[in-house]
């Protein structure tokens, strides 16, 4: 399932990335999960699917043509989702953290609601934004002690400093509103939500569960890591290199994320061309030659990893079975494919055809 979320940074005409099939990629990895991280890598038909929008980028890049999800083919499927889906990748990552601190969530929610408030035309939106800011400020003031008590002891000092920055930032946002400077709201909102995310990450104390023993010999990511993947556009003078910044969530998919980090470290994707870019997904992972995916030099065989799904409310992922096979038709995953920029490994499915005996 969704192992990561991505943003992109691209110069001029980034929408061309959805049609130009002649590209190669170079990936670099920066680990952010702490000293306890380990990497385990698998590769089935290693297909990395990056949803076409890849947007946590500024709207000035002109991706509006690709910034909206397609209408569902089967509208009735919406009854399986309780409430509107979260489409912001940053929010998905924040809510996916293995924490349970209501006080910090009460600060987070009104700050995220600023996005909807800004959809109102003109400066009238600022009245709604002001209500959001006041609500977040009250929540921070009233819940500060509970937030501090939720910090991991080893990260407490950093968490306290970040909370102080958040309080100052809320005051600065209030002055922005009083000055009726609508254009300055969204950048400040992003800054404040980054502070919130940092505080929430400082609440995670160690890895929250045991990975099944049969997967311990695979590269595991026990935390989070960031990968910058540079995509080079061939023979197109109007588009310069683009960078996909991918956040891998090993808290919810340690085997899948660990496998990807391992392949990046092995330079498996370096120079590999994009094999599919059709306006729906951007996909790569099939090397030249007869091999389908990564051949592990220690075994001489293709590396495969299990299907790995973290269900919202569960303490550990499900391995090797789909939610449908388990009868969990209404279950929601911790990292759903709601946001543009969601990344996943393609799953090999074999369909057998034959006459009944």
PDB file of N, CA, C and O in Angstrom, residues 222-275:
ATOM      1  N   UNK A 222      12.585   1.566   9.981  1.00  0.00           N
ATOM      2  CA  UNK A 222      11.827   1.745  11.228  1.00  0.00           C
ATOM      3  C   UNK A 222      11.835   3.223  11.597  1.00  0.00           C
ATOM      4  O   UNK A 222      12.546   3.666  12.490  1.00  0.00           O
ATOM      5  N   UNK A 223      11.029   3.967  10.892  1.00  0.00           N
ATOM      6  CA  UNK A 223      10.952   5.416  11.045  1.00  0.00           C
ATOM      7  C   UNK A 223      10.591   6.021   9.708  1.00  0.00           C
ATOM      8  O   UNK A 223       9.836   5.435   8.944  1.00  0.00           O
ATOM      9  N   UNK A 224      11.126   7.189   9.422  1.00  0.00           N
ATOM     10  CA  UNK A 224      10.863   7.841   8.140  1.00  0.00           C
ATOM     11  C   UNK A 224      12.167   8.247   7.477  1.00  0.00           C
ATOM     12  O   UNK A 224      13.180   8.457   8.142  1.00  0.00           O
ATOM     13  N   UNK A 225      12.125   8.342   6.171  1.00  0.00           N
ATOM     14  CA  UNK A 225      13.286   8.766   5.388  1.00  0.00           C
ATOM     15  C   UNK A 225      12.810   9.632   4.235  1.00  0.00           C
ATOM     16  O   UNK A 225      11.648   9.557   3.819  1.00  0.00           O
ATOM     17  N   UNK A 226      13.695  10.459   3.732  1.00  0.00           N
ATOM     18  CA  UNK A 226      13.388  11.331   2.603  1.00  0.00           C
ATOM     19  C   UNK A 226      14.311  11.000   1.440  1.00  0.00           C
ATOM     20  O   UNK A 226      15.525  10.882   1.627  1.00  0.00           O
ATOM     21  N   UNK A 227      13.751  10.834   0.272  1.00  0.00           N
ATOM     22  CA  UNK A 227      14.507  10.560  -0.951  1.00  0.00           C
ATOM     23  C   UNK A 227      14.234  11.679  -1.948  1.00  0.00           C
ATOM     24  O   UNK A 227      13.083  12.016  -2.211  1.00  0.00           O
ATOM     25  N   UNK A 228      15.291  12.264  -2.480  1.00  0.00           N
ATOM     26  CA  UNK A 228      15.165  13.220  -3.578  1.00  0.00           C
ATOM     27  C   UNK A 228      15.488  12.502  -4.873  1.00  0.00           C
ATOM     28  O   UNK A 228      16.621  12.033  -5.062  1.00  0.00           O
ATOM     29  N   UNK A 229      14.519  12.401  -5.757  1.00  0.00           N
ATOM     30  CA  UNK A 229      14.713  11.733  -7.040  1.00  0.00           C
ATOM     31  C   UNK A 229      14.719  12.780  -8.145  1.00  0.00           C
ATOM     32  O   UNK A 229      13.718  13.469  -8.362  1.00  0.00           O
ATOM     33  N   UNK A 230      15.859  12.913  -8.807  1.00  0.00           N
ATOM     34  CA  UNK A 230      15.992  13.870  -9.901  1.00  0.00           C
ATOM     35  C   UNK A 230      15.566  13.213 -11.204  1.00  0.00           C
ATOM     36  O   UNK A 230      16.072  12.153 -11.568  1.00  0.00           O
ATOM     37  N   UNK A 231      14.645  13.840 -11.893  1.00  0.00           N
ATOM     38  CA  UNK A 231      14.151  13.326 -13.171  1.00  0.00           C
ATOM     39  C   UNK A 231      14.650  14.243 -14.282  1.00  0.00           C
ATOM     40  O   UNK A 231      14.375  15.442 -14.280  1.00  0.00           O
ATOM     41  N   UNK A 232      15.387  13.691 -15.205  1.00  0.00           N
ATOM     42  CA  UNK A 232      15.956  14.456 -16.306  1.00  0.00           C
ATOM     43  C   UNK A 232      15.059  14.322 -17.534  1.00  0.00           C
ATOM     44  O   UNK A 232      14.674  13.216 -17.907  1.00  0.00           O
ATOM     45  N   UNK A 233      14.756  15.426 -18.153  1.00  0.00           N
ATOM     46  CA  UNK A 233      13.911  15.435 -19.346  1.00  0.00           C
ATOM     47  C   UNK A 233      14.801  15.488 -20.579  1.00  0.00           C
ATOM     48  O   UNK A 233      15.616  16.401 -20.746  1.00  0.00           O
ATOM     49  N   UNK A 234      14.659  14.515 -21.443  1.00  0.00           N
ATOM     50  CA  UNK A 234      15.497  14.442 -22.632  1.00  0.00           C
ATOM     51  C   UNK A 234      14.908  15.266 -23.778  1.00  0.00           C
ATOM     52  O   UNK A 234      13.703  15.255 -24.016  1.00  0.00           O
ATOM     53  N   UNK A 235      15.776  15.947 -24.478  1.00  0.00           N
ATOM     54  CA  UNK A 235      15.418  16.589 -25.748  1.00  0.00           C
ATOM     55  C   UNK A 235      14.223  17.531 -25.617  1.00  0.00           C
ATOM     56  O   UNK A 235      13.380  17.616 -26.516  1.00  0.00           O
ATOM     57  N   UNK A 236      14.126  18.218 -24.495  1.00  0.00           N
ATOM     58  CA  UNK A 236      13.037  19.179 -24.329  1.00  0.00           C
ATOM     59  C   UNK A 236      13.613  20.439 -23.697  1.00  0.00           C
ATOM     60  O   UNK A 236      13.801  20.500 -22.487  1.00  0.00           O
ATOM     61  N   UNK A 237      13.915  21.453 -24.488  1.00  0.00           N
ATOM     62  CA  UNK A 237      14.562  22.658 -23.962  1.00  0.00           C
ATOM     63  C   UNK A 237      13.669  23.480 -23.053  1.00  0.00           C
ATOM     64  O   UNK A 237      14.142  24.388 -22.370  1.00  0.00           O
ATOM     65  N   UNK A 238      12.362  23.205 -23.058  1.00  0.00           N
ATOM     66  CA  UNK A 238      11.428  23.999 -22.259  1.00  0.00           C
ATOM     67  C   UNK A 238      11.293  23.516 -20.826  1.00  0.00           C
ATOM     68  O   UNK A 238      10.681  24.173 -19.999  1.00  0.00           O
ATOM     69  N   UNK A 239      11.836  22.354 -20.515  1.00  0.00           N
ATOM     70  CA  UNK A 239      11.696  21.796 -19.174  1.00  0.00           C
ATOM     71  C   UNK A 239      13.058  21.390 -18.651  1.00  0.00           C
ATOM     72  O   UNK A 239      13.781  20.639 -19.304  1.00  0.00           O
ATOM     73  N   UNK A 240      13.415  21.906 -17.499  1.00  0.00           N
ATOM     74  CA  UNK A 240      14.666  21.531 -16.872  1.00  0.00           C
ATOM     75  C   UNK A 240      14.427  20.352 -15.924  1.00  0.00           C
ATOM     76  O   UNK A 240      13.310  19.869 -15.776  1.00  0.00           O
ATOM     77  N   UNK A 241      15.503  19.911 -15.294  1.00  0.00           N
ATOM     78  CA  UNK A 241      15.389  18.775 -14.375  1.00  0.00           C
ATOM     79  C   UNK A 241      14.363  19.060 -13.280  1.00  0.00           C
ATOM     80  O   UNK A 241      14.249  20.185 -12.791  1.00  0.00           O
ATOM     81  N   UNK A 242      13.629  18.028 -12.902  1.00  0.00           N
ATOM     82  CA  UNK A 242      12.653  18.121 -11.827  1.00  0.00           C
ATOM     83  C   UNK A 242      13.112  17.239 -10.666  1.00  0.00           C
ATOM     84  O   UNK A 242      13.804  16.240 -10.873  1.00  0.00           O
ATOM     85  N   UNK A 243      12.701  17.595  -9.473  1.00  0.00           N
ATOM     86  CA  UNK A 243      13.058  16.819  -8.296  1.00  0.00           C
ATOM     87  C   UNK A 243      11.783  16.365  -7.589  1.00  0.00           C
ATOM     88  O   UNK A 243      10.934  17.180  -7.228  1.00  0.00           O
ATOM     89  N   UNK A 244      11.627  15.054  -7.441  1.00  0.00           N
ATOM     90  CA  UNK A 244      10.546  14.486  -6.644  1.00  0.00           C
ATOM     91  C   UNK A 244      11.090  14.272  -5.234  1.00  0.00           C
ATOM     92  O   UNK A 244      12.027  13.501  -5.037  1.00  0.00           O
ATOM     93  N   UNK A 245      10.529  14.953  -4.273  1.00  0.00           N
ATOM     94  CA  UNK A 245      10.912  14.727  -2.869  1.00  0.00           C
ATOM     95  C   UNK A 245       9.913  13.739  -2.279  1.00  0.00           C
ATOM     96  O   UNK A 245       8.725  14.018  -2.160  1.00  0.00           O
ATOM     97  N   UNK A 246      10.411  12.583  -1.913  1.00  0.00           N
ATOM     98  CA  UNK A 246       9.565  11.471  -1.482  1.00  0.00           C
ATOM     99  C   UNK A 246       9.794  11.210   0.001  1.00  0.00           C
ATOM    100  O   UNK A 246      10.938  11.009   0.437  1.00  0.00           O
ATOM    101  N   UNK A 247       8.725  11.240   0.767  1.00  0.00           N
ATOM    102  CA  UNK A 247       8.798  10.921   2.196  1.00  0.00           C
ATOM    103  C   UNK A 247       8.316   9.491   2.371  1.00  0.00           C
ATOM    104  O   UNK A 247       7.169   9.163   2.071  1.00  0.00           O
ATOM    105  N   UNK A 248       9.192   8.639   2.864  1.00  0.00           N
ATOM    106  CA  UNK A 248       8.888   7.220   3.065  1.00  0.00           C
ATOM    107  C   UNK A 248       8.466   7.002   4.508  1.00  0.00           C
ATOM    108  O   UNK A 248       9.173   7.408   5.435  1.00  0.00           O
ATOM    109  N   UNK A 249       7.332   6.359   4.694  1.00  0.00           N
ATOM    110  CA  UNK A 249       6.787   6.166   6.035  1.00  0.00           C
ATOM    111  C   UNK A 249       6.987   4.733   6.496  1.00  0.00           C
ATOM    112  O   UNK A 249       6.156   3.854   6.256  1.00  0.00           O
ATOM    113  N   UNK A 250       8.101   4.511   7.184  1.00  0.00           N
ATOM    114  CA  UNK A 250       8.379   3.187   7.705  1.00  0.00           C
ATOM    115  C   UNK A 250       7.587   2.825   8.935  1.00  0.00           C
ATOM    116  O   UNK A 250       7.560   1.657   9.336  1.00  0.00           O
ATOM    117  N   UNK A 251       6.903   3.793   9.550  1.00  0.00           N
ATOM    118  CA  UNK A 251       6.042   3.453  10.685  1.00  0.00           C
ATOM    119  C   UNK A 251       4.866   2.593  10.236  1.00  0.00           C
ATOM    120  O   UNK A 251       4.395   1.727  10.963  1.00  0.00           O
ATOM    121  N   UNK A 252       4.381   2.852   9.025  1.00  0.00           N
ATOM    122  CA  UNK A 252       3.212   2.143   8.522  1.00  0.00           C
ATOM    123  C   UNK A 252       3.538   1.107   7.457  1.00  0.00           C
ATOM    124  O   UNK A 252       2.708   0.255   7.170  1.00  0.00           O
ATOM    125  N   UNK A 253       4.722   1.179   6.871  1.00  0.00           N
ATOM    126  CA  UNK A 253       5.122   0.200   5.852  1.00  0.00           C
ATOM    127  C   UNK A 253       6.624  -0.019   5.940  1.00  0.00           C
ATOM    128  O   UNK A 253       7.373   0.358   5.028  1.00  0.00           O
ATOM    129  N   UNK A 254       7.121  -0.628   7.013  1.00  0.00           N
ATOM    130  CA  UNK A 254       8.575  -0.773   7.191  1.00  0.00           C
ATOM    131  C   UNK A 254       9.241  -1.650   6.150  1.00  0.00           C
ATOM    132  O   UNK A 254      10.381  -1.395   5.755  1.00  0.00           O
ATOM    133  N   UNK A 255       8.562  -2.696   5.671  1.00  0.00           N
ATOM    134  CA  UNK A 255       9.160  -3.589   4.674  1.00  0.00           C
ATOM    135  C   UNK A 255       9.177  -2.911   3.302  1.00  0.00           C
ATOM    136  O   UNK A 255      10.198  -2.892   2.614  1.00  0.00           O
ATOM    137  N   UNK A 256       8.044  -2.344   2.909  1.00  0.00           N
ATOM    138  CA  UNK A 256       7.950  -1.691   1.607  1.00  0.00           C
ATOM    139  C   UNK A 256       8.890  -0.491   1.519  1.00  0.00           C
ATOM    140  O   UNK A 256       9.613  -0.308   0.534  1.00  0.00           O
ATOM    141  N   UNK A 257       8.876   0.331   2.566  1.00  0.00           N
ATOM    142  CA  UNK A 257       9.739   1.518   2.575  1.00  0.00           C
ATOM    143  C   UNK A 257      11.205   1.115   2.650  1.00  0.00           C
ATOM    144  O   UNK A 257      12.061   1.706   1.971  1.00  0.00           O
ATOM    145  N   UNK A 258      11.506   0.133   3.469  1.00  0.00           N
ATOM    146  CA  UNK A 258      12.885  -0.317   3.594  1.00  0.00           C
ATOM    147  C   UNK A 258      13.427  -0.853   2.286  1.00  0.00           C
ATOM    148  O   UNK A 258      14.584  -0.606   1.924  1.00  0.00           O
ATOM    149  N   UNK A 259      12.596  -1.578   1.561  1.00  0.00           N
ATOM    150  CA  UNK A 259      13.003  -2.096   0.261  1.00  0.00           C
ATOM    151  C   UNK A 259      13.365  -0.962  -0.698  1.00  0.00           C
ATOM    152  O   UNK A 259      14.367  -1.014  -1.409  1.00  0.00           O
ATOM    153  N   UNK A 260      12.528   0.072  -0.709  1.00  0.00           N
ATOM    154  CA  UNK A 260      12.783   1.191  -1.616  1.00  0.00           C
ATOM    155  C   UNK A 260      14.080   1.906  -1.249  1.00  0.00           C
ATOM    156  O   UNK A 260      14.897   2.238  -2.119  1.00  0.00           O
ATOM    157  N   UNK A 261      14.296   2.145   0.047  1.00  0.00           N
ATOM    158  CA  UNK A 261      15.529   2.799   0.474  1.00  0.00           C
ATOM    159  C   UNK A 261      16.746   1.967   0.068  1.00  0.00           C
ATOM    160  O   UNK A 261      17.752   2.495  -0.415  1.00  0.00           O
ATOM    161  N   UNK A 262      16.650   0.670   0.239  1.00  0.00           N
ATOM    162  CA  UNK A 262      17.759  -0.209  -0.111  1.00  0.00           C
ATOM    163  C   UNK A 262      18.084  -0.113  -1.607  1.00  0.00           C
ATOM    164  O   UNK A 262      19.249  -0.047  -2.001  1.00  0.00           O
ATOM    165  N   UNK A 263      17.048  -0.092  -2.423  1.00  0.00           N
ATOM    166  CA  UNK A 263      17.268  -0.004  -3.874  1.00  0.00           C
ATOM    167  C   UNK A 263      17.861   1.340  -4.263  1.00  0.00           C
ATOM    168  O   UNK A 263      18.683   1.428  -5.181  1.00  0.00           O
ATOM    169  N   UNK A 264      17.421   2.390  -3.574  1.00  0.00           N
ATOM    170  CA  UNK A 264      18.018   3.709  -3.825  1.00  0.00           C
ATOM    171  C   UNK A 264      19.497   3.682  -3.464  1.00  0.00           C
ATOM    172  O   UNK A 264      20.352   4.170  -4.212  1.00  0.00           O
ATOM    173  N   UNK A 265      19.818   3.113  -2.306  1.00  0.00           N
ATOM    174  CA  UNK A 265      21.210   3.041  -1.871  1.00  0.00           C
ATOM    175  C   UNK A 265      22.055   2.208  -2.845  1.00  0.00           C
ATOM    176  O   UNK A 265      23.242   2.471  -3.034  1.00  0.00           O
ATOM    177  N   UNK A 266      21.452   1.220  -3.456  1.00  0.00           N
ATOM    178  CA  UNK A 266      22.157   0.382  -4.434  1.00  0.00           C
ATOM    179  C   UNK A 266      22.204   1.031  -5.819  1.00  0.00           C
ATOM    180  O   UNK A 266      22.721   0.434  -6.754  1.00  0.00           O
ATOM    181  N   UNK A 267      21.594   2.209  -5.965  1.00  0.00           N
ATOM    182  CA  UNK A 267      21.533   2.942  -7.234  1.00  0.00           C
ATOM    183  C   UNK A 267      20.763   2.172  -8.310  1.00  0.00           C
ATOM    184  O   UNK A 267      21.042   2.287  -9.506  1.00  0.00           O
ATOM    185  N   UNK A 268      19.799   1.392  -7.865  1.00  0.00           N
ATOM    186  CA  UNK A 268      19.004   0.588  -8.792  1.00  0.00           C
ATOM    187  C   UNK A 268      18.252   1.472  -9.794  1.00  0.00           C
ATOM    188  O   UNK A 268      18.105   1.117 -10.968  1.00  0.00           O
ATOM    189  N   UNK A 269      17.782   2.627  -9.348  1.00  0.00           N
ATOM    190  CA  UNK A 269      16.969   3.487 -10.216  1.00  0.00           C
ATOM    191  C   UNK A 269      17.802   4.483 -11.023  1.00  0.00           C
ATOM    192  O   UNK A 269      17.257   5.136 -11.918  1.00  0.00           O
ATOM    193  N   UNK A 270      19.080   4.629 -10.694  1.00  0.00           N
ATOM    194  CA  UNK A 270      19.896   5.630 -11.379  1.00  0.00           C
ATOM    195  C   UNK A 270      19.952   5.357 -12.883  1.00  0.00           C
ATOM    196  O   UNK A 270      20.314   4.262 -13.330  1.00  0.00           O
ATOM    197  N   UNK A 271      19.587   6.352 -13.665  1.00  0.00           N
ATOM    198  CA  UNK A 271      19.632   6.237 -15.115  1.00  0.00           C
ATOM    199  C   UNK A 271      18.470   5.473 -15.725  1.00  0.00           C
ATOM    200  O   UNK A 271      18.380   5.363 -16.944  1.00  0.00           O
ATOM    201  N   UNK A 272      17.593   4.945 -14.907  1.00  0.00           N
ATOM    202  CA  UNK A 272      16.463   4.165 -15.429  1.00  0.00           C
ATOM    203  C   UNK A 272      15.416   5.098 -16.032  1.00  0.00           C
ATOM    204  O   UNK A 272      15.092   6.136 -15.466  1.00  0.00           O
ATOM    205  N   UNK A 273      14.884   4.727 -17.194  1.00  0.00           N
ATOM    206  CA  UNK A 273      13.889   5.558 -17.847  1.00  0.00           C
ATOM    207  C   UNK A 273      12.501   5.332 -17.249  1.00  0.00           C
ATOM    208  O   UNK A 273      12.206   4.263 -16.718  1.00  0.00           O
ATOM    209  N   UNK A 274      11.677   6.377 -17.358  1.00  0.00           N
ATOM    210  CA  UNK A 274      10.273   6.262 -16.957  1.00  0.00           C
ATOM    211  C   UNK A 274       9.573   5.381 -17.978  1.00  0.00           C
ATOM    212  O   UNK A 274       9.622   5.634 -19.180  1.00  0.00           O
ATOM    213  N   UNK A 275       8.909   4.327 -17.510  1.00  0.00           N
ATOM    214  CA  UNK A 275       8.273   3.387 -18.435  1.00  0.00           C
ATOM    215  C   UNK A 275       6.803   3.714 -18.725  1.00  0.00           C
ATOM    216  O   UNK A 275       6.234   3.236 -19.695  1.00  0.00           O
TER     217      UNK A 275
END
